[in-house]
Coordinates of C-alpha atoms in Angstrom, one line a residue:
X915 CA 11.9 7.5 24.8
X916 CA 8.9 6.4 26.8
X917 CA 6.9 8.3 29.3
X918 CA 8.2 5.6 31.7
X919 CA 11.7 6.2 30.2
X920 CA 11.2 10.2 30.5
X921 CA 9.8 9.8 34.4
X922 CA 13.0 7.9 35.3
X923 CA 15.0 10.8 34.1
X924 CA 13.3 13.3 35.8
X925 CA 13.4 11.2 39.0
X926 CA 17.3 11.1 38.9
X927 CA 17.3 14.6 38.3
X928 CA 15.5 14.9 41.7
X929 CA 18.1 13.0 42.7
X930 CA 15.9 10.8 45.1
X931 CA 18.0 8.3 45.7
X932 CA 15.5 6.2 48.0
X933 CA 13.0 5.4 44.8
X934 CA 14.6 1.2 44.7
X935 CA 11.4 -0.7 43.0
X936 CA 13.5 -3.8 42.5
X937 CA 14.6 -3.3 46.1
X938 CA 11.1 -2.8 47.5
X939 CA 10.0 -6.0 44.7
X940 CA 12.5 -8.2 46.7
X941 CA 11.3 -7.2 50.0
X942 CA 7.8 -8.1 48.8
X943 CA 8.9 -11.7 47.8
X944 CA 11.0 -12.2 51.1
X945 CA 8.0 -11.0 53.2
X946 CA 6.1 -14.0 51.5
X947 CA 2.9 -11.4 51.5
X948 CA -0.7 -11.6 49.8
X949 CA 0.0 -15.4 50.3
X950 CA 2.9 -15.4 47.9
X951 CA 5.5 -18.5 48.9
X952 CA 8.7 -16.5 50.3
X953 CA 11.5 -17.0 48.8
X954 CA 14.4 -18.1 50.5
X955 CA 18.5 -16.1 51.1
X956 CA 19.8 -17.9 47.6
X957 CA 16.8 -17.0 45.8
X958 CA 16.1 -13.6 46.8
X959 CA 20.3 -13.4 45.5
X960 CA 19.5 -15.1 42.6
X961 CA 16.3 -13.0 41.7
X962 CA 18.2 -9.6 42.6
X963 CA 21.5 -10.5 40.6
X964 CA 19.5 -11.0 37.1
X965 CA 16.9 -8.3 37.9
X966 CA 19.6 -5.3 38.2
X967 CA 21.4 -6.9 34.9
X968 CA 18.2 -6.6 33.0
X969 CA 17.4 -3.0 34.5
X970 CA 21.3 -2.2 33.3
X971 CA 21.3 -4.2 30.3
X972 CA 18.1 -2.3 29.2
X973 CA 18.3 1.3 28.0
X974 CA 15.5 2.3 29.8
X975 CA 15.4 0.0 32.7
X976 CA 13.1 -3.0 32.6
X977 CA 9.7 -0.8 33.7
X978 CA 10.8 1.7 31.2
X979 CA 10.9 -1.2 28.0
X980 CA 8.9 -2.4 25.7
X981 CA 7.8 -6.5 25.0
X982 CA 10.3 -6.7 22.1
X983 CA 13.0 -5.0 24.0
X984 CA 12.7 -7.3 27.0
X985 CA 12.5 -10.4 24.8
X986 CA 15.5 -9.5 22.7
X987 CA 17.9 -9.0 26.2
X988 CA 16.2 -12.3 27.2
X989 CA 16.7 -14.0 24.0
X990 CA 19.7 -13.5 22.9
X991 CA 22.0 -16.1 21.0
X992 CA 23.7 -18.2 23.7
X993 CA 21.5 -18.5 26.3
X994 CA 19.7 -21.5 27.0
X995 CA 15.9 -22.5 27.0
X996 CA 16.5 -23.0 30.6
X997 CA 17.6 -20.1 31.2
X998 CA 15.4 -17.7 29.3
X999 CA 12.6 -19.3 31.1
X1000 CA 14.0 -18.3 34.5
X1001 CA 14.7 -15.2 33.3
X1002 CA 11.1 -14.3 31.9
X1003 CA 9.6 -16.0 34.9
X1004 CA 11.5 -13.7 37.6
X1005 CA 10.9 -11.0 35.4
X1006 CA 7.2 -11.4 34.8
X1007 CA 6.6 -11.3 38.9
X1008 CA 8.2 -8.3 39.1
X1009 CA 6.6 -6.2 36.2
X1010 CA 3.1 -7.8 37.3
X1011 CA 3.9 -6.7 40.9
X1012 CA 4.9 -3.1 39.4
X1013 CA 1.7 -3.1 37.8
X1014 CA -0.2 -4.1 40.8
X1015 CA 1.6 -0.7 42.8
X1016 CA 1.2 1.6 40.4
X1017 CA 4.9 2.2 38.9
X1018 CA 3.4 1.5 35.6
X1019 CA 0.1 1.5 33.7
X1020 CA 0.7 -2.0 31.5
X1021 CA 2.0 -5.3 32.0
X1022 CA 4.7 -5.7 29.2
X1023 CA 5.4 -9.4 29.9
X1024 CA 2.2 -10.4 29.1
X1025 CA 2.7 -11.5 25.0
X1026 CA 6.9 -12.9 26.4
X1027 CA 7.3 -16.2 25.3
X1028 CA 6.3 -19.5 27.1
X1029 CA 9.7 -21.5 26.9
X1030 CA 9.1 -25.0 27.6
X1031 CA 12.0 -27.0 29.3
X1032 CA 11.9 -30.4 30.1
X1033 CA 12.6 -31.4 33.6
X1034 CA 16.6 -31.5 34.7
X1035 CA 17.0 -35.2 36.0
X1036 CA 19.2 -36.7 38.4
X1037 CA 22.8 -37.2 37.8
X1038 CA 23.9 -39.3 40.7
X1039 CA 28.1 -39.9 40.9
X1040 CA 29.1 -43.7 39.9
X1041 CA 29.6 -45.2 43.2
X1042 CA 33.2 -46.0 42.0
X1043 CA 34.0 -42.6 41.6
X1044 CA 32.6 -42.1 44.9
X1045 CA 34.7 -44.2 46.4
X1046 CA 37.9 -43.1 44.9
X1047 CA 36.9 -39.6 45.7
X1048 CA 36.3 -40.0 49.4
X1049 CA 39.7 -41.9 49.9
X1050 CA 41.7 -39.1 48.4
X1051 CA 39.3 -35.8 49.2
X1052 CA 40.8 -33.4 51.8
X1053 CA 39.4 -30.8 54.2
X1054 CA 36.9 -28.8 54.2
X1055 CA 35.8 -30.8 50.7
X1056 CA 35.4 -34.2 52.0
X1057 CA 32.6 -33.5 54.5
X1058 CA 31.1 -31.6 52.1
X1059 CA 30.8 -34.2 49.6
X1060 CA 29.8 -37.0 52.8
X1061 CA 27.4 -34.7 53.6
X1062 CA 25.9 -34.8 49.9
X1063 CA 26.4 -38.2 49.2
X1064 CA 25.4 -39.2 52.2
X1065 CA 22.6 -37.4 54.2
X1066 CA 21.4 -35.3 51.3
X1067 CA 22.1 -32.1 51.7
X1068 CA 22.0 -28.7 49.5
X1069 CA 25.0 -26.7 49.8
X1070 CA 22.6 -24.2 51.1
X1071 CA 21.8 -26.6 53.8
X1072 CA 25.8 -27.6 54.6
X1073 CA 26.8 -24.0 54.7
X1074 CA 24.0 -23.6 57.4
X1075 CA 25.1 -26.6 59.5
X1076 CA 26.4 -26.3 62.9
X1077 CA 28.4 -29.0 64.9
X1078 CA 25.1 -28.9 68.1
X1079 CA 22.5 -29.7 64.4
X1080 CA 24.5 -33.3 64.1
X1081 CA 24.0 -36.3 66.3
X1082 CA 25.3 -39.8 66.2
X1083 CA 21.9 -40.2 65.8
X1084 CA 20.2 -37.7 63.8
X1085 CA 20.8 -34.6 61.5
X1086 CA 18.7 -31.4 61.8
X1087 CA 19.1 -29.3 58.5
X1088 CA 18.1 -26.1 58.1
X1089 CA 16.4 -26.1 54.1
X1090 CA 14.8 -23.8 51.4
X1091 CA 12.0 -21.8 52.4
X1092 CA 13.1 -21.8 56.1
X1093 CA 12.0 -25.5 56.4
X1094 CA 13.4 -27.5 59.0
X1095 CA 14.1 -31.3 58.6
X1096 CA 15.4 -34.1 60.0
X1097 CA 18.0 -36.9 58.9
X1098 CA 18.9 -39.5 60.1
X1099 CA 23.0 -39.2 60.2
X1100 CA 25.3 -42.0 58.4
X1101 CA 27.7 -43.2 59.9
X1102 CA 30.3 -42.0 57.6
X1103 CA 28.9 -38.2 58.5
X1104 CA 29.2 -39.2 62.2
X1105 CA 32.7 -39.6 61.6
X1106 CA 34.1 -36.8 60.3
X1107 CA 31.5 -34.6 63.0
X1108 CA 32.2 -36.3 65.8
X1109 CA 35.8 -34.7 67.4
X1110 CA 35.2 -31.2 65.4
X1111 CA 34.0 -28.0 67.8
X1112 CA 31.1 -26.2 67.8
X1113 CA 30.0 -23.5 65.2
X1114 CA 29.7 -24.0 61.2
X1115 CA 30.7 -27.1 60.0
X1116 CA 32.3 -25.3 56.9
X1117 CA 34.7 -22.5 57.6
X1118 CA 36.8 -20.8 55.1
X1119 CA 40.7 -21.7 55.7
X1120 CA 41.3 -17.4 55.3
X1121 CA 38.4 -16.0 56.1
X1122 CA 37.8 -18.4 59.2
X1123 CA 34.0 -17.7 58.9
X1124 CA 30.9 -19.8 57.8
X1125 CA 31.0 -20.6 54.0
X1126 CA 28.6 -19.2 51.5
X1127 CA 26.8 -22.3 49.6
X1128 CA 28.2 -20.6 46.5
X1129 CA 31.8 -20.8 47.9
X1130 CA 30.8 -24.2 48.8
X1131 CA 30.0 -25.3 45.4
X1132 CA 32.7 -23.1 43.8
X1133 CA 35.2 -25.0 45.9
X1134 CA 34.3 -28.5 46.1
X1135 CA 33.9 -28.1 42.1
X1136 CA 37.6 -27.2 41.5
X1137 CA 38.7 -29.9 44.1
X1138 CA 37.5 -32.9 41.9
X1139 CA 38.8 -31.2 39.1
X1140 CA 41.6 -31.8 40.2
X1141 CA 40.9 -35.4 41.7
X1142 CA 40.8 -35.5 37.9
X1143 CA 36.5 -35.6 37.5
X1144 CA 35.9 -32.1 35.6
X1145 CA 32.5 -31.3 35.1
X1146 CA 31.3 -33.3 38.9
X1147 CA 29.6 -30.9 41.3
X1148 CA 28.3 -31.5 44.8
X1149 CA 24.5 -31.9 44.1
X1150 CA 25.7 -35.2 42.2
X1151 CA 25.9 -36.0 46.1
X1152 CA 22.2 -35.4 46.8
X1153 CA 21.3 -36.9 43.5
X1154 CA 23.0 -40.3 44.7
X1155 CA 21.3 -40.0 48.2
X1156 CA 17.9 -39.3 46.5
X1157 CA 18.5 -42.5 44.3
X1158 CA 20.2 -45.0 46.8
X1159 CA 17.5 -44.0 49.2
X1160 CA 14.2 -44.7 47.0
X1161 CA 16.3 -48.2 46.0
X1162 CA 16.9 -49.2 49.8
X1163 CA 13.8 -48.1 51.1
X1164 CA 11.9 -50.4 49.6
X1165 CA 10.7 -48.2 46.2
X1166 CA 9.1 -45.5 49.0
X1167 CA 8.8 -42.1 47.4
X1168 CA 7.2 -40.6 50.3
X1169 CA 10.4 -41.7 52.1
X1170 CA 12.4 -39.9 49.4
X1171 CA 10.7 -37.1 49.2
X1172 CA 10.9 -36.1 53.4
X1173 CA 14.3 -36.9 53.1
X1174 CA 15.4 -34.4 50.1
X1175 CA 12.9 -32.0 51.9
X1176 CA 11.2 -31.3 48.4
X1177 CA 7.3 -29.7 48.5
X1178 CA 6.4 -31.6 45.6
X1179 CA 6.8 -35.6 45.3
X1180 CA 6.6 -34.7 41.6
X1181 CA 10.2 -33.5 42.2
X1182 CA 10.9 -36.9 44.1
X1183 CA 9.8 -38.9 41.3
X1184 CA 12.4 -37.9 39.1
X1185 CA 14.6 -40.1 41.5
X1186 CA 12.7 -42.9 40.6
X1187 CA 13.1 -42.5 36.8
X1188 CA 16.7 -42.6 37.0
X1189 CA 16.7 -45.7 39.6
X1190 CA 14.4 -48.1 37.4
X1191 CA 16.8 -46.8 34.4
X1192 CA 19.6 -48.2 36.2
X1193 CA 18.5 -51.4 37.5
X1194 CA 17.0 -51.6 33.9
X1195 CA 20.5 -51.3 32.3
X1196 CA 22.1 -54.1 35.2
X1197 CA 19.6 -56.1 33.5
X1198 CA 20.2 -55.7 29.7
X1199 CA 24.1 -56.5 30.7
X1200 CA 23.2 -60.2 31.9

């Protein structure tokens, strides 16, 4: 066992219940402090969820492990490049920020592997399927994909939405990082909004309170299952508005990238990949 390991025991003997590094970790990221970007309500989730699996997972807790222990929880057979380079990223900031207050002597993360992953690109929904969806979607579902397909949004940014954030003539979304933006609303949005009262847009039928984006994505998921297309998700919806919009606008990234409310147009261009591959492959089919 390590010294680290043997510290953590004595501390529980102590029985000082209010020693939470991971806890105080997270409320550094949220704080956004020494100029770190804050992270946002789904990533501080997201962050917390695989930190306190790894601390678990880990005999001695993830300050109390060595490199090759880390890696091999990390690395084991299943899990994908993708997500063991999350996993050693979000793990790296906290060990790094341990180190930087003092809960340890050594940064363990320093010799984990760097995983390159090429970047995810855009699976917009065939706007057939589209169209057969929307004429056979029900409630709640159907605005959420509209509000996808259609203005853009994250299912972060839908479960936000309030009835007083949509006008016939414009859309004010509420995004990652606390970001506010504004849309111009489609008519097909406009719509379904128009006659519904004020407070969340997307309100579970038991619950009767706001949606979580995960029960968002969760449910609209198992609806076009069984509309009978397994494997579609909402964000399809964003990835058709990101490429419909950069083909109608005239090829304008910038436009694109305000729009989808991304930081970097590096993100944006992925859009534009897919929508030259497409207008390449209408052209190989003359």
């Amino acid at each position: 066992m390590t010294a680290v390991a043997q510290d953590r025991e004595q501390e529980a003997i102590m029985d000082d219940t209010d020693i939470d590094p991971i806890r105080d970790y997270l409320q550094f990221r949220e704080d956004g402090a020494l100029g770190i970007r804050p992270l946002g309500e789904n990533s501080l989730e997201h962050y917390e969820t695989i930190l306190r699996r790894m601390d678990l997972g880990l005999q001695a807790g993830i300050l109390g492990s060595t490199t090759d222990e880390i890696r091999a929880w990390i690395c084991r057979p299943g899990r994908s490049a993708s997500t063991r380079s999350n996993y050693i990223a979000i793990v790296r900031g906290y060990v790094r920020w341990a180190v930087a207050e003092r809960w340890i002597d050594y940064d363990t993360t320093v010799r984990l592997p760097n995983i390159p992953t090429p970047p995810g690109r855009p699976k917009p929904w065939p706007e057939e399927a589209l169209a057969d969806i929307r004429a056979r979607a029900a409630a709640p579902w159907a605005l959420a994909i509209d509000l996808s397909s259609y203005g853009g949004l994250r299912c972060i940014e839908i479960s936000r939405l309030d009835r007083e954030h949509v006008t016939s003539r414009v859309t004010r979304l509420w995004g990652k990082g606390g970001k506010y933006r504004d849309v111009p609303t489609h008519p097909y949005i406009w719509e379904r909004v128009e006659s519904m009262p004020a407070g969340p847009l997307m309100v579970g039928a038991r619950t009767k309170m706001r949606m979580t984006p995960n029960s968002i994505s969760v449910g609209v998921r198992a609806h076009l299952k069984t509309l009978g297309y397994p494997g579609f998700h909402n964000h399809m919806g964003r990835h058709r508005f990101g490429t419909r919009a950069y083909q109608t606008s005239g090829h304008d990234i910038r436009a694109v990238q305000e729009l989808l409310g991304h930081s970097s147009i590096a993100t944006s261009q992925r859009y534009v990949d897919v929508a030259e591959g497409a207008l390449a492959s209408a052209v190989a089919g003359l």
